[in-house]
PDB file of C-alpha atoms in Angstrom:
ATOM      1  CA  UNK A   1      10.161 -27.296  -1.367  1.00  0.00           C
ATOM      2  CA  UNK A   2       8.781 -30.834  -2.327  1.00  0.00           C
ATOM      3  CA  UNK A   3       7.630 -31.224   1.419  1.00  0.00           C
ATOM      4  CA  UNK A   4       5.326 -28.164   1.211  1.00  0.00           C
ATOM      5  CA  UNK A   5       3.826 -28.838  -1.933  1.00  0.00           C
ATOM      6  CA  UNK A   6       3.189 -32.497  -0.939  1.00  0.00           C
ATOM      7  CA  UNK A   7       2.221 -31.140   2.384  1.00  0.00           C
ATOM      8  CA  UNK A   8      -0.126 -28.639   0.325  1.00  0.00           C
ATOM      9  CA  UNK A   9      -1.887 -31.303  -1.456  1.00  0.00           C
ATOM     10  CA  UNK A  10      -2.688 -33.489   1.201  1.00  0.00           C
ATOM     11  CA  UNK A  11      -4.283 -30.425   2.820  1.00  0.00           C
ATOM     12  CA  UNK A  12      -6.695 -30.605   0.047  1.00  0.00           C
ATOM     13  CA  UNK A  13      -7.366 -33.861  -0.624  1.00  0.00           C
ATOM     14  CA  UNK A  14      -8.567 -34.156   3.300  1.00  0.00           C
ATOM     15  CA  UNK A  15     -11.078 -31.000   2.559  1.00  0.00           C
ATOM     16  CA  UNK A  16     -12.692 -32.254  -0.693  1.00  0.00           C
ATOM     17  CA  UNK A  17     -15.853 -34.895   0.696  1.00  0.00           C
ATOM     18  CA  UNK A  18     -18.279 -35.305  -2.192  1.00  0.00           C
ATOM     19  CA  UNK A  19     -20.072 -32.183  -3.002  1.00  0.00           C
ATOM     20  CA  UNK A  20     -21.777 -31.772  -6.018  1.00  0.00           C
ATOM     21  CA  UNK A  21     -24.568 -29.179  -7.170  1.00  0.00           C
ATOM     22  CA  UNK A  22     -27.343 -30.318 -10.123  1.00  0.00           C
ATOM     23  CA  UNK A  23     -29.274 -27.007 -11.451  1.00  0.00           C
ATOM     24  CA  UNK A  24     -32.144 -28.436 -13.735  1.00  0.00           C
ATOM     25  CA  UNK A  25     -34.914 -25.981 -14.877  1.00  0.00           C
ATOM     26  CA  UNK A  26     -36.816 -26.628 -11.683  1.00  0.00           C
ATOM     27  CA  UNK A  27     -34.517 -27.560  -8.676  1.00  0.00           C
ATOM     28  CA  UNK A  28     -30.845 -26.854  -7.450  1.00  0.00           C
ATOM     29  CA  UNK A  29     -29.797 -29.874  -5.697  1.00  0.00           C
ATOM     30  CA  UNK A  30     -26.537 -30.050  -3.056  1.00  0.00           C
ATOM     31  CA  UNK A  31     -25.569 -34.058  -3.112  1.00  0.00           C
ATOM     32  CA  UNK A  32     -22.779 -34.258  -0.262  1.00  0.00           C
ATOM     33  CA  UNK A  33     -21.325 -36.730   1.955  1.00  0.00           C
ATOM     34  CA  UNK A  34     -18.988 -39.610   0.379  1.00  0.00           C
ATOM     35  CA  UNK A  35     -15.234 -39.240   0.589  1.00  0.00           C
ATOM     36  CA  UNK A  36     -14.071 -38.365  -3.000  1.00  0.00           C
ATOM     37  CA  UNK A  37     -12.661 -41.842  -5.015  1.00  0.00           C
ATOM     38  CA  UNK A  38     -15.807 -44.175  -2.405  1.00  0.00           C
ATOM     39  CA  UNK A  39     -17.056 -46.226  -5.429  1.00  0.00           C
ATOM     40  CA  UNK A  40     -20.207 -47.395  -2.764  1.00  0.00           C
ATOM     41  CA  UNK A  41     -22.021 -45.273   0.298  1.00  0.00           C
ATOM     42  CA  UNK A  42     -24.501 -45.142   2.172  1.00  0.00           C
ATOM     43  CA  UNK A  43     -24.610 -41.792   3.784  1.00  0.00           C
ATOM     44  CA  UNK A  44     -24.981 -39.333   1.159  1.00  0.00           C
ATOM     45  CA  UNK A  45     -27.066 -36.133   1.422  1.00  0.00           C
ATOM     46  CA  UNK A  46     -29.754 -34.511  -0.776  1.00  0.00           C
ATOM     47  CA  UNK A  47     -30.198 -31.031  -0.542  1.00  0.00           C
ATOM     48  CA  UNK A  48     -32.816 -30.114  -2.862  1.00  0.00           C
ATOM     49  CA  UNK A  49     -34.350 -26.503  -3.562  1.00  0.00           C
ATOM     50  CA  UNK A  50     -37.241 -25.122  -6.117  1.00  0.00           C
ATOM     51  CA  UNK A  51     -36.024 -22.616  -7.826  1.00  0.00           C
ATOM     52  CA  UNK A  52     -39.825 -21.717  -7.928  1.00  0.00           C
ATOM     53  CA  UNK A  53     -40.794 -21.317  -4.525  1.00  0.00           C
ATOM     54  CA  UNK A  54     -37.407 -21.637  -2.521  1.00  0.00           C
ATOM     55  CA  UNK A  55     -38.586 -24.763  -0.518  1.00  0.00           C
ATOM     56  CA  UNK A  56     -36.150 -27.313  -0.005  1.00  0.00           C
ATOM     57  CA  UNK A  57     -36.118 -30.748   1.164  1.00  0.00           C
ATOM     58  CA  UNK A  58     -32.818 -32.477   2.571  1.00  0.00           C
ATOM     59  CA  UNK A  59     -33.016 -36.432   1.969  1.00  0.00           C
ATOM     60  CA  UNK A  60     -30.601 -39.114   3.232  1.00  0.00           C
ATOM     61  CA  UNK A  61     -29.181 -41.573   0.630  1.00  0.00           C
ATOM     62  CA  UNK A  62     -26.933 -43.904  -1.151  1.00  0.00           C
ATOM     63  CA  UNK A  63     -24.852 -44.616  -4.114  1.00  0.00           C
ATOM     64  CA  UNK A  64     -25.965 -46.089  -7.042  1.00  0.00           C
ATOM     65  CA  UNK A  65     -23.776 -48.682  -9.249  1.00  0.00           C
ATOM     66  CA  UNK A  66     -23.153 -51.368 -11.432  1.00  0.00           C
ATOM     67  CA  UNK A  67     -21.978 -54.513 -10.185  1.00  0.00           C
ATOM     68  CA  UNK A  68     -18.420 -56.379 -11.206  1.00  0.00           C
ATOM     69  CA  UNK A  69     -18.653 -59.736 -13.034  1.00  0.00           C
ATOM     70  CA  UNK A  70     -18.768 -61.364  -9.098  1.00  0.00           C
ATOM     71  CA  UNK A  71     -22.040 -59.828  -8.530  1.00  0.00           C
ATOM     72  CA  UNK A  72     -20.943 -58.726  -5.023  1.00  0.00           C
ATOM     73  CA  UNK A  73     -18.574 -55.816  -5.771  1.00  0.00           C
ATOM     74  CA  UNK A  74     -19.629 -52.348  -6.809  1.00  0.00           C
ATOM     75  CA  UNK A  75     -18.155 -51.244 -10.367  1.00  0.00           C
ATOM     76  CA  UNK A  76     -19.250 -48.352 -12.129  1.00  0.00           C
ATOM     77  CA  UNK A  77     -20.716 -45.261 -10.626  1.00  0.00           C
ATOM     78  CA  UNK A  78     -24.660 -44.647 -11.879  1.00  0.00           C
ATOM     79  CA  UNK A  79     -25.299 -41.594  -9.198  1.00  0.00           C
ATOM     80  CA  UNK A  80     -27.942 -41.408  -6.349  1.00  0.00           C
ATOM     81  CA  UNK A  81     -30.952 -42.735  -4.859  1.00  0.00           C
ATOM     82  CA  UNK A  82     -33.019 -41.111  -1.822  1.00  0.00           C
ATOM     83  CA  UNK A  83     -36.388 -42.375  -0.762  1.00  0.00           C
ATOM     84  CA  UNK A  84     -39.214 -40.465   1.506  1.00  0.00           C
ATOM     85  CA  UNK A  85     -42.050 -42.693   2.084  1.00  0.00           C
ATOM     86  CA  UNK A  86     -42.995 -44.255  -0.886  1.00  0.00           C
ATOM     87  CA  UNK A  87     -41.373 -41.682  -3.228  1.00  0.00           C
ATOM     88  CA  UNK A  88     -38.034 -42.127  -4.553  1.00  0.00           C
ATOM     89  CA  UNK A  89     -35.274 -39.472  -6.129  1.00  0.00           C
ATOM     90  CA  UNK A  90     -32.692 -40.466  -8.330  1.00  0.00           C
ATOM     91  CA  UNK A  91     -29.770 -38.070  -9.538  1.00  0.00           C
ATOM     92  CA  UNK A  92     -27.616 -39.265 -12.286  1.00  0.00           C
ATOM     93  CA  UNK A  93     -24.648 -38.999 -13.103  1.00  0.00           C
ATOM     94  CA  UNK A  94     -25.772 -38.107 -17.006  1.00  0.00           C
ATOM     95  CA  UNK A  95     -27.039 -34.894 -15.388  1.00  0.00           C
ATOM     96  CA  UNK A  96     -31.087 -36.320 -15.073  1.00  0.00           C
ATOM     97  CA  UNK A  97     -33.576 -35.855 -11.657  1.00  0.00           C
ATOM     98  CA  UNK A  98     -36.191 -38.629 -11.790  1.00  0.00           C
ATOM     99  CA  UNK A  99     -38.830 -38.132  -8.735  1.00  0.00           C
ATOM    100  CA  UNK A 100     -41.118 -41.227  -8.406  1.00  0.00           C
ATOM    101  CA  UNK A 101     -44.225 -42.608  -6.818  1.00  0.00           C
ATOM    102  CA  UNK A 102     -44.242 -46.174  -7.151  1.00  0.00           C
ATOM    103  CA  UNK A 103     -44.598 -46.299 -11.278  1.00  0.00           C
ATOM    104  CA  UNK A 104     -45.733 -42.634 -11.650  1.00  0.00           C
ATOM    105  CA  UNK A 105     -43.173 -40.210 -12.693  1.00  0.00           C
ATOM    106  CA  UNK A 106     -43.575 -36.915 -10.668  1.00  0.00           C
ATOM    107  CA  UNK A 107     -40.288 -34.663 -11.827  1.00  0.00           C
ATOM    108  CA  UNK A 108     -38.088 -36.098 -14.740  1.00  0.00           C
ATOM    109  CA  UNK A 109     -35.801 -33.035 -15.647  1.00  0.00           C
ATOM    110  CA  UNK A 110     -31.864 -32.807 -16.934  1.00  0.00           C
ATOM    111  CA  UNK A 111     -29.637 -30.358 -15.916  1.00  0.00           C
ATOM    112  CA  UNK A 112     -25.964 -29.414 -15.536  1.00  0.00           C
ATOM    113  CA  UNK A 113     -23.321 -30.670 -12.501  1.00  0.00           C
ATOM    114  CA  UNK A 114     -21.216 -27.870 -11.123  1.00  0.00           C
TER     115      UNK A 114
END
């Protein structure tokens, strides 16, 4: 019986890749890519939608984080950055989209993680 269920959770764990959805007033936006428990990565996916118009976008990414006291290894988890020419998305961890050109803010919205 202990096999199965150990067998039954490993099953899972393989299956769950960081996938997260943000719904703020204006966008629904799909972040995946990342193994679950990767404090730092490179390869992460923005899906983003208007709720408006339906229009999406899909962005490639990384993590954002803190740095340990050796200023080399990655420490606490801050959320994402994705960058299309000169404009920049961040999604937080706290919930928050910020959409930037250079120091201009275009979209700075909160919402709720599913």
């Amino acid at each position: 019986m202990k096999k199965y269920i150990f067998l039954a959770l490993l099953s899972l764990s393989f299956d769950h890749a960081c996938a997260d959805t943000l719904r703020t007033p204006s966008f629904v936006i799909d972040i995946q890519g990342c193994e679950e428990g990767v404090v730092s990565c490179d390869n992460v996916v923005y899906i983003g939608t208007s709720r408006k118009t339906g229009k999406s976008i899909r962005l490639r990414g990384k993590t954002l984080h803190t740095l340990c006291a050796d200023g080399v290894t990655p420490c606490r988890f801050l959320g994402y950055e994705f960058r299309k020419g000169d404009v920049y998305y961040r999604v937080l961890e706290d919930g928050r989209l910020l959409v930037m050109q250079g120091k201009k803010v275009l979209v700075e919205e909160a919402g709720e993680w599913d």
